[in-house]
PDB file of C-alpha atoms in Angstrom:
ATOM      1  CA  MET Q1073     -39.421 -49.402  18.277  1.00 76.00           C
ATOM      2  CA  LEU Q1074     -40.483 -47.658  21.386  1.00 78.00           C
ATOM      3  CA  LYS Q1075     -37.383 -49.048  23.313  1.00 81.00           C
ATOM      4  CA  THR Q1076     -35.059 -47.887  20.418  1.00 86.00           C
ATOM      5  CA  LEU Q1077     -36.588 -44.180  20.516  1.00 85.00           C
ATOM      6  CA  THR Q1078     -36.397 -44.192  24.264  1.00 90.00           C
ATOM      7  CA  THR Q1079     -32.652 -45.098  24.000  1.00 90.00           C
ATOM      8  CA  LEU Q1080     -31.832 -42.476  21.399  1.00 87.00           C
ATOM      9  CA  LEU Q1081     -33.706 -39.770  23.406  1.00 91.00           C
ATOM     10  CA  LEU Q1082     -31.830 -40.716  26.577  1.00 90.00           C
ATOM     11  CA  ALA Q1083     -28.593 -40.640  24.702  1.00 91.00           C
ATOM     12  CA  ALA Q1084     -29.363 -37.214  23.351  1.00 92.00           C
ATOM     13  CA  LEU Q1085     -30.299 -35.903  26.799  1.00 93.00           C
ATOM     14  CA  ALA Q1086     -26.985 -37.318  28.200  1.00 93.00           C
ATOM     15  CA  LEU Q1087     -25.007 -35.656  25.584  1.00 92.00           C
ATOM     16  CA  ILE Q1088     -26.811 -32.352  26.118  1.00 94.00           C
ATOM     17  CA  LEU Q1089     -26.062 -32.535  29.922  1.00 93.00           C
ATOM     18  CA  ALA Q1090     -22.546 -33.582  29.262  1.00 90.00           C
ATOM     19  CA  ALA Q1091     -21.927 -30.488  26.912  1.00 86.00           C
ATOM     20  CA  THR Q1092     -23.837 -28.267  29.588  1.00 93.00           C
ATOM     21  CA  ALA Q1093     -21.429 -29.497  32.378  1.00 91.00           C
ATOM     22  CA  VAL Q1094     -18.355 -28.886  30.155  1.00 85.00           C
ATOM     23  CA  VAL Q1095     -19.273 -25.347  29.444  1.00 88.00           C
ATOM     24  CA  TYR Q1096     -20.658 -24.589  33.034  1.00 89.00           C
ATOM     25  CA  PHE Q1097     -17.519 -25.896  34.790  1.00 88.00           C
ATOM     26  CA  GLY Q1098     -15.175 -23.939  32.568  1.00 88.00           C
ATOM     27  CA  ALA Q1099     -13.727 -27.043  30.981  1.00 83.00           C
ATOM     28  CA  VAL Q1100     -13.302 -25.122  27.537  1.00 81.00           C
ATOM     29  CA  ASN Q1101     -10.234 -23.023  27.640  1.00 85.00           C
ATOM     30  CA  VAL Q1102     -10.855 -19.931  25.565  1.00 85.00           C
ATOM     31  CA  ALA Q1103      -7.404 -18.509  26.040  1.00 90.00           C
ATOM     32  CA  ALA Q1104      -5.993 -16.991  22.772  1.00 87.00           C
ATOM     33  CA  ASP Q1105      -2.499 -18.427  23.593  1.00 89.00           C
ATOM     34  CA  VAL Q1106      -3.737 -22.042  23.780  1.00 88.00           C
ATOM     35  CA  PRO Q1107      -4.189 -23.490  20.234  1.00 86.00           C
ATOM     36  CA  HIS Q1108      -7.095 -25.654  19.329  1.00 83.00           C
ATOM     37  CA  SER Q1109      -6.772 -29.467  19.005  1.00 86.00           C
ATOM     38  CA  GLY Q1110      -6.453 -30.862  15.643  1.00 89.00           C
ATOM     39  CA  PRO Q1111     -10.126 -32.035  15.336  1.00 89.00           C
ATOM     40  CA  ILE Q1112     -11.555 -29.015  16.616  1.00 86.00           C
ATOM     41  CA  ARG Q1113      -9.254 -26.829  14.316  1.00 89.00           C
ATOM     42  CA  ALA Q1114     -10.357 -28.839  11.323  1.00 93.00           C
ATOM     43  CA  LEU Q1115     -14.080 -28.395  12.239  1.00 92.00           C
ATOM     44  CA  LEU Q1116     -13.774 -24.791  12.603  1.00 91.00           C
ATOM     45  CA  GLU Q1117     -11.833 -24.182   9.405  1.00 93.00           C
ATOM     46  CA  THR Q1118     -14.100 -26.366   7.518  1.00 96.00           C
ATOM     47  CA  ALA Q1119     -17.187 -24.757   8.935  1.00 95.00           C
ATOM     48  CA  ARG Q1120     -15.660 -21.194   8.090  1.00 95.00           C
ATOM     49  CA  GLN Q1121     -14.736 -22.200   4.481  1.00 95.00           C
ATOM     50  CA  ARG Q1122     -17.935 -23.868   3.627  1.00 97.00           C
ATOM     51  CA  SER Q1123     -19.872 -21.018   5.134  1.00 97.00           C
ATOM     52  CA  VAL Q1124     -18.186 -18.225   3.136  1.00 97.00           C
ATOM     53  CA  ALA Q1125     -18.259 -20.372  -0.059  1.00 97.00           C
ATOM     54  CA  VAL Q1126     -22.054 -20.984  -0.075  1.00 97.00           C
ATOM     55  CA  ARG Q1127     -22.618 -17.050   0.668  1.00 97.00           C
ATOM     56  CA  ALA Q1128     -20.300 -16.005  -1.943  1.00 97.00           C
ATOM     57  CA  GLU Q1129     -21.619 -18.138  -4.768  1.00 96.00           C
ATOM     58  CA  ALA Q1130     -24.089 -15.356  -5.965  1.00 95.00           C
ATOM     59  CA  ILE Q1131     -21.513 -12.553  -5.952  1.00 97.00           C
ATOM     60  CA  GLU Q1132     -20.697 -11.139  -9.243  1.00 97.00           C
ATOM     61  CA  VAL Q1133     -17.043  -9.987  -9.385  1.00 97.00           C
ATOM     62  CA  PRO Q1134     -16.410  -6.659 -11.229  1.00 97.00           C
ATOM     63  CA  GLU Q1135     -13.243  -5.860 -13.197  1.00 96.00           C
ATOM     64  CA  LEU Q1136     -10.501  -5.507 -10.837  1.00 97.00           C
ATOM     65  CA  SER Q1137      -7.509  -4.703 -12.701  1.00 96.00           C
ATOM     66  CA  ASP Q1138      -8.156  -0.964 -13.006  1.00 95.00           C
ATOM     67  CA  ALA Q1139      -5.051   0.948 -11.727  1.00 96.00           C
ATOM     68  CA  GLU Q1140      -7.276   3.404  -9.878  1.00 96.00           C
ATOM     69  CA  LEU Q1141      -9.032   0.684  -7.985  1.00 96.00           C
ATOM     70  CA  ILE Q1142      -5.805  -0.819  -6.805  1.00 97.00           C
ATOM     71  CA  ARG Q1143      -4.202   2.484  -5.943  1.00 96.00           C
ATOM     72  CA  SER Q1144      -7.233   3.730  -3.845  1.00 96.00           C
ATOM     73  CA  GLY Q1145      -7.515   0.204  -2.158  1.00 97.00           C
ATOM     74  CA  ALA Q1146      -3.891   0.624  -1.044  1.00 97.00           C
ATOM     75  CA  GLY Q1147      -4.689   3.465   1.177  1.00 96.00           C
ATOM     76  CA  ASN Q1148      -7.411   1.707   3.147  1.00 96.00           C
ATOM     77  CA  TYR Q1149      -5.502  -1.492   3.328  1.00 97.00           C
ATOM     78  CA  GLU Q1150      -2.513   0.391   4.790  1.00 96.00           C
ATOM     79  CA  ALA Q1151      -4.834   1.891   7.427  1.00 94.00           C
ATOM     80  CA  MET Q1152      -7.068  -0.945   8.207  1.00 95.00           C
ATOM     81  CA  CYS Q1153      -5.473  -4.305   7.370  1.00 96.00           C
ATOM     82  CA  VAL Q1154      -1.669  -4.485   7.456  1.00 95.00           C
ATOM     83  CA  ALA Q1155      -1.385  -4.982  11.454  1.00 95.00           C
ATOM     84  CA  CYS Q1156      -3.270  -8.311  10.806  1.00 96.00           C
ATOM     85  CA  HIS Q1157      -2.538  -9.236   7.331  1.00 97.00           C
ATOM     86  CA  LEU Q1158       0.867  -7.749   6.687  1.00 96.00           C
ATOM     87  CA  ALA Q1159       2.320  -5.766   3.715  1.00 97.00           C
ATOM     88  CA  PRO Q1160       5.030  -6.685   1.343  1.00 96.00           C
ATOM     89  CA  GLY Q1161       8.632  -6.261   2.760  1.00 91.00           C
ATOM     90  CA  PHE Q1162       7.353  -6.172   6.272  1.00 87.00           C
ATOM     91  CA  GLY Q1163       7.551  -8.972   8.937  1.00 90.00           C
ATOM     92  CA  PRO Q1164       5.054 -10.186  11.521  1.00 93.00           C
ATOM     93  CA  THR Q1165       3.421  -7.769  13.953  1.00 93.00           C
ATOM     94  CA  GLU Q1166       2.157  -8.266  17.542  1.00 92.00           C
ATOM     95  CA  LEU Q1167      -1.369  -8.716  16.166  1.00 91.00           C
ATOM     96  CA  SER Q1168      -0.401 -11.136  13.398  1.00 93.00           C
ATOM     97  CA  GLU Q1169       1.477 -13.302  15.854  1.00 92.00           C
ATOM     98  CA  ASN Q1170      -0.791 -13.317  18.873  1.00 93.00           C
ATOM     99  CA  LEU Q1171      -4.408 -13.566  17.398  1.00 93.00           C
ATOM    100  CA  ASN Q1172      -5.881 -17.082  17.560  1.00 91.00           C
ATOM    101  CA  PRO Q1173      -6.920 -18.201  14.964  1.00 91.00           C
ATOM    102  CA  ALA Q1174      -4.014 -16.387  13.211  1.00 92.00           C
ATOM    103  CA  PRO Q1175      -5.154 -14.053  10.466  1.00 95.00           C
ATOM    104  CA  PRO Q1176      -4.017 -15.205   6.895  1.00 95.00           C
ATOM    105  CA  ASN Q1177      -0.866 -13.396   5.550  1.00 96.00           C
ATOM    106  CA  LEU Q1178      -2.388 -11.771   2.455  1.00 97.00           C
ATOM    107  CA  THR Q1179       1.092 -11.303   0.801  1.00 97.00           C
ATOM    108  CA  ASP Q1180       1.585 -14.955   0.468  1.00 96.00           C
ATOM    109  CA  ALA Q1181       1.848 -15.880  -3.059  1.00 94.00           C
ATOM    110  CA  ASN Q1182       0.453 -19.436  -2.256  1.00 95.00           C
ATOM    111  CA  ARG Q1183      -2.766 -18.044  -0.801  1.00 93.00           C
ATOM    112  CA  ARG Q1184      -5.618 -19.251  -3.025  1.00 91.00           C
ATOM    113  CA  ARG Q1185      -7.170 -15.930  -4.150  1.00 93.00           C
ATOM    114  CA  ASP Q1186     -11.095 -15.780  -4.825  1.00 97.00           C
ATOM    115  CA  PRO Q1187     -12.389 -12.320  -5.225  1.00 98.00           C
ATOM    116  CA  ALA Q1188     -15.959 -13.138  -4.412  1.00 98.00           C
ATOM    117  CA  LYS Q1189     -15.007 -14.897  -1.123  1.00 98.00           C
ATOM    118  CA  ASP Q1190     -12.529 -12.074  -0.235  1.00 98.00           C
ATOM    119  CA  PHE Q1191     -15.457  -9.500  -0.781  1.00 98.00           C
ATOM    120  CA  TRP Q1192     -17.916 -11.527   1.479  1.00 98.00           C
ATOM    121  CA  THR Q1193     -15.172 -11.917   4.293  1.00 98.00           C
ATOM    122  CA  ILE Q1194     -14.182  -8.126   4.170  1.00 98.00           C
ATOM    123  CA  LYS Q1195     -18.024  -6.933   4.163  1.00 97.00           C
ATOM    124  CA  HIS Q1196     -19.411  -9.420   6.717  1.00 98.00           C
ATOM    125  CA  GLY Q1197     -16.343 -10.555   8.859  1.00 97.00           C
ATOM    126  CA  ILE Q1198     -15.851 -13.716  10.595  1.00 97.00           C
ATOM    127  CA  GLN Q1199     -17.270 -14.447  14.116  1.00 94.00           C
ATOM    128  CA  ALA Q1200     -15.101 -15.438  16.894  1.00 90.00           C
ATOM    129  CA  THR Q1201     -11.970 -14.021  15.100  1.00 92.00           C
ATOM    130  CA  GLY Q1202     -10.355 -10.837  14.715  1.00 92.00           C
ATOM    131  CA  MET Q1203     -11.911 -10.089  11.382  1.00 96.00           C
ATOM    132  CA  PRO Q1204     -14.345  -7.107  11.436  1.00 95.00           C
ATOM    133  CA  ALA Q1205     -17.477  -6.617   9.333  1.00 97.00           C
ATOM    134  CA  TRP Q1206     -16.158  -3.649   7.415  1.00 96.00           C
ATOM    135  CA  GLY Q1207     -19.405  -3.405   5.460  1.00 95.00           C
ATOM    136  CA  ARG Q1208     -20.939  -1.745   8.470  1.00 93.00           C
ATOM    137  CA  SER Q1209     -18.931   1.370   7.566  1.00 92.00           C
ATOM    138  CA  MET Q1210     -17.839   0.878   3.840  1.00 94.00           C
ATOM    139  CA  ASP Q1211     -19.832   0.930   0.752  1.00 95.00           C
ATOM    140  CA  ASP Q1212     -19.414  -2.046  -1.477  1.00 96.00           C
ATOM    141  CA  ARG Q1213     -17.058  -0.036  -4.089  1.00 96.00           C
ATOM    142  CA  TYR Q1214     -14.672   0.586  -1.552  1.00 97.00           C
ATOM    143  CA  ILE Q1215     -14.593  -3.016  -0.549  1.00 97.00           C
ATOM    144  CA  TRP Q1216     -13.976  -3.913  -4.220  1.00 98.00           C
ATOM    145  CA  GLU Q1217     -11.185  -1.525  -4.145  1.00 97.00           C
ATOM    146  CA  LEU Q1218      -9.486  -3.548  -1.277  1.00 98.00           C
ATOM    147  CA  VAL Q1219     -10.124  -6.800  -3.113  1.00 98.00           C
ATOM    148  CA  ALA Q1220      -8.399  -5.279  -6.332  1.00 98.00           C
ATOM    149  CA  LEU Q1221      -5.412  -4.636  -4.228  1.00 98.00           C
ATOM    150  CA  LEU Q1222      -5.393  -8.069  -2.724  1.00 98.00           C
ATOM    151  CA  GLU Q1223      -5.333  -9.561  -6.181  1.00 97.00           C
ATOM    152  CA  GLN Q1224      -2.048  -7.767  -6.863  1.00 97.00           C
ATOM    153  CA  LEU Q1225      -0.539  -7.712  -3.287  1.00 97.00           C
ATOM    154  CA  PRO Q1226       1.565 -11.047  -3.371  1.00 96.00           C
ATOM    155  CA  ALA Q1227       3.333  -9.867  -6.555  1.00 96.00           C
ATOM    156  CA  LEU Q1228       4.036  -6.332  -5.139  1.00 97.00           C
ATOM    157  CA  THR Q1229       7.493  -5.398  -3.838  1.00 97.00           C
ATOM    158  CA  ALA Q1230       7.962  -3.230  -0.833  1.00 96.00           C
ATOM    159  CA  MET Q1231       8.839  -0.305  -2.790  1.00 97.00           C
ATOM    160  CA  GLU Q1232       5.797  -0.809  -5.255  1.00 97.00           C
ATOM    161  CA  TYR Q1233       3.582  -1.204  -2.373  1.00 97.00           C
ATOM    162  CA  ARG Q1234       4.765   2.030  -0.520  1.00 96.00           C
ATOM    163  CA  THR Q1235       4.460   3.835  -3.862  1.00 96.00           C
ATOM    164  CA  LEU Q1236       0.873   2.854  -4.213  1.00 97.00           C
ATOM    165  CA  VAL Q1237       0.123   3.783  -0.574  1.00 96.00           C
ATOM    166  CA  ALA Q1238       1.740   7.260  -1.015  1.00 96.00           C
ATOM    167  CA  ALA Q1239      -0.198   7.826  -4.353  1.00 96.00           C
ATOM    168  CA  SER Q1240      -3.627   6.920  -2.529  1.00 95.00           C
ATOM    169  CA  ASN Q1241      -6.091   9.072  -0.805  1.00 91.00           C
ATOM    170  CA  GLY Q1242      -5.073   7.158   2.589  1.00 92.00           C
ATOM    171  CA  HIS Q1243      -7.844   6.054   4.761  1.00 93.00           C
ATOM    172  CA  HIS Q1244     -11.089   6.962   3.067  1.00 92.00           C
ATOM    173  CA  HIS Q1245     -14.352   5.288   2.356  1.00 90.00           C
ATOM    174  CA  GLY Q1246     -17.018   7.895   2.278  1.00 80.00           C
ATOM    175  CA  GLY Q1247     -17.691   8.223   6.143  1.00 75.00           C
ATOM    176  CA  GLY Q1248     -17.415   6.308   9.413  1.00 73.00           C
ATOM    177  CA  GLU Q1249     -13.576   6.325   9.305  1.00 79.00           C
ATOM    178  CA  THR Q1250     -11.729   6.386  12.637  1.00 69.00           C
ATOM    179  CA  HIS Q1251      -8.395   7.132  11.200  1.00 59.00           C
ATOM    180  CA  MET Q1252      -6.489   4.945  13.695  1.00 52.00           C
ATOM    181  CA  PRO Q1253      -2.876   4.932  13.162  1.00 49.00           C
ATOM    182  CA  SER Q1254      -1.763   2.143  10.738  1.00 43.00           C
ATOM    183  CA  GLY Q1255      -0.238  -1.008  12.148  1.00 42.00           C
ATOM    184  CA  SER Q1256       2.272  -0.977   9.133  1.00 42.00           C
ATOM    185  CA  PRO Q1257       5.821  -0.461  10.505  1.00 43.00           C
ATOM    186  CA  GLY Q1258       7.144   3.001   9.132  1.00 41.00           C
ATOM    187  CA  ALA Q1259       3.815   4.665   8.568  1.00 45.00           C
ATOM    188  CA  THR Q1260       0.764   6.009  10.297  1.00 41.00           C
ATOM    189  CA  ALA Q1261      -2.389   7.846   9.191  1.00 40.00           C
ATOM    190  CA  ASP Q1262      -3.214  11.358  10.516  1.00 41.00           C
ATOM    191  CA  HIS Q1263      -6.644  12.574  11.239  1.00 33.00           C
ATOM    192  CA  HIS Q1264      -7.210  13.446   7.435  1.00 35.00           C
ATOM    193  CA  GLY Q1265      -6.354  10.035   6.423  1.00 37.00           C
ATOM    194  CA  GLU Q1266      -2.915  11.049   4.929  1.00 40.00           C
ATOM    195  CA  MET Q1267       0.021   8.805   5.285  1.00 39.00           C
ATOM    196  CA  ARG Q1268       2.987  10.057   6.943  1.00 42.00           C
ATOM    197  CA  SER Q1269       6.347   8.583   8.288  1.00 39.00           C
ATOM    198  CA  ALA Q1270       6.807   7.218  11.931  1.00 36.00           C
ATOM    199  CA  GLU Q1271       9.449   9.758  12.278  1.00 37.00           C
ATOM    200  CA  ASP Q1272       6.847  12.637  11.357  1.00 42.00           C
ATOM    201  CA  HIS Q1273       4.401  10.953  13.694  1.00 37.00           C
ATOM    202  CA  HIS Q1274       6.831  10.836  16.702  1.00 35.00           C
ATOM    203  CA  ARG Q1275       7.997  14.452  16.141  1.00 39.00           C
ATOM    204  CA  ALA Q1276       4.235  15.558  16.208  1.00 42.00           C
ATOM    205  CA  MET Q1277       3.724  13.509  19.357  1.00 37.00           C
ATOM    206  CA  GLU Q1278       6.676  15.102  21.011  1.00 41.00           C
ATOM    207  CA  ALA Q1279       5.432  18.689  20.008  1.00 44.00           C
ATOM    208  CA  LYS Q1280       2.277  18.161  22.016  1.00 43.00           C
ATOM    209  CA  PRO Q1281       2.345  19.655  25.458  1.00 45.00           C
ATOM    210  CA  ASP Q1282       2.049  17.437  28.564  1.00 48.00           C
ATOM    211  CA  ILE Q1283      -1.383  18.471  30.138  1.00 46.00           C
ATOM    212  CA  HIS Q1284      -2.657  17.533  33.554  1.00 45.00           C
ATOM    213  CA  ARG Q1285      -5.793  18.719  35.515  1.00 45.00           C
ATOM    214  CA  HIS Q1286      -5.363  20.272  38.960  1.00 47.00           C
ATOM    215  CA  ALA Q1287      -7.984  19.381  41.723  1.00 48.00           C
ATOM    216  CA  ASP Q1288      -9.697  22.780  41.069  1.00 50.00           C
ATOM    217  CA  GLY Q1289     -10.334  21.705  37.541  1.00 49.00           C
ATOM    218  CA  SER Q1290      -7.851  23.814  35.824  1.00 51.00           C
ATOM    219  CA  ASP Q1291      -5.476  22.559  33.194  1.00 51.00           C
ATOM    220  CA  HIS Q1292      -1.659  22.738  33.379  1.00 49.00           C
ATOM    221  CA  ALA Q1293       0.460  22.415  30.279  1.00 48.00           C
ATOM    222  CA  HIS Q1294       4.178  21.440  30.697  1.00 45.00           C
TER     223      HIS Q1294
END
């Protein structure tokens, strides 16, 4: 028995030392343009799915078919999500193509939708991916609005989606908004969270003077 226990302990120590060496000598390639091997990808995907599923079990899903919820969620989705998760009628973006792991295309009709899991993911984010924990700046009711939009998103045409966005209140969730420009082709969000066309955005940018600072500290506008 003692010999068997000693053998197991030595084997465990050897594995720990080997893993430490792999990490210390940089054998793990963390480049985003290098895909994971099949086994590693399967392990990470399974770990992610089970982690979310276990934590989402107790979430009670409210009624999500209300038109106001969907309309309101469209504005936040346009401002916060399209750059990675795309919108009806629009193709891939730089972020959607270059992130690893790739963010899911939420317009895909074949995506298995689960409102509780979607809520948990939006609220808490996913470590070691590009998915933020939006719950740090959004109350639950705004997150449910996003989930309501996600339930309808695959069935929307490009025009229906743009109509929802135009009718929404833009990027709004009660405070903490950064009002960054939307990643969707053709629209950006201004500092009030209102949606405007790319042409309007470019005109506004061109209207701003080119300002540089002289060595004496004074500003000069061209």
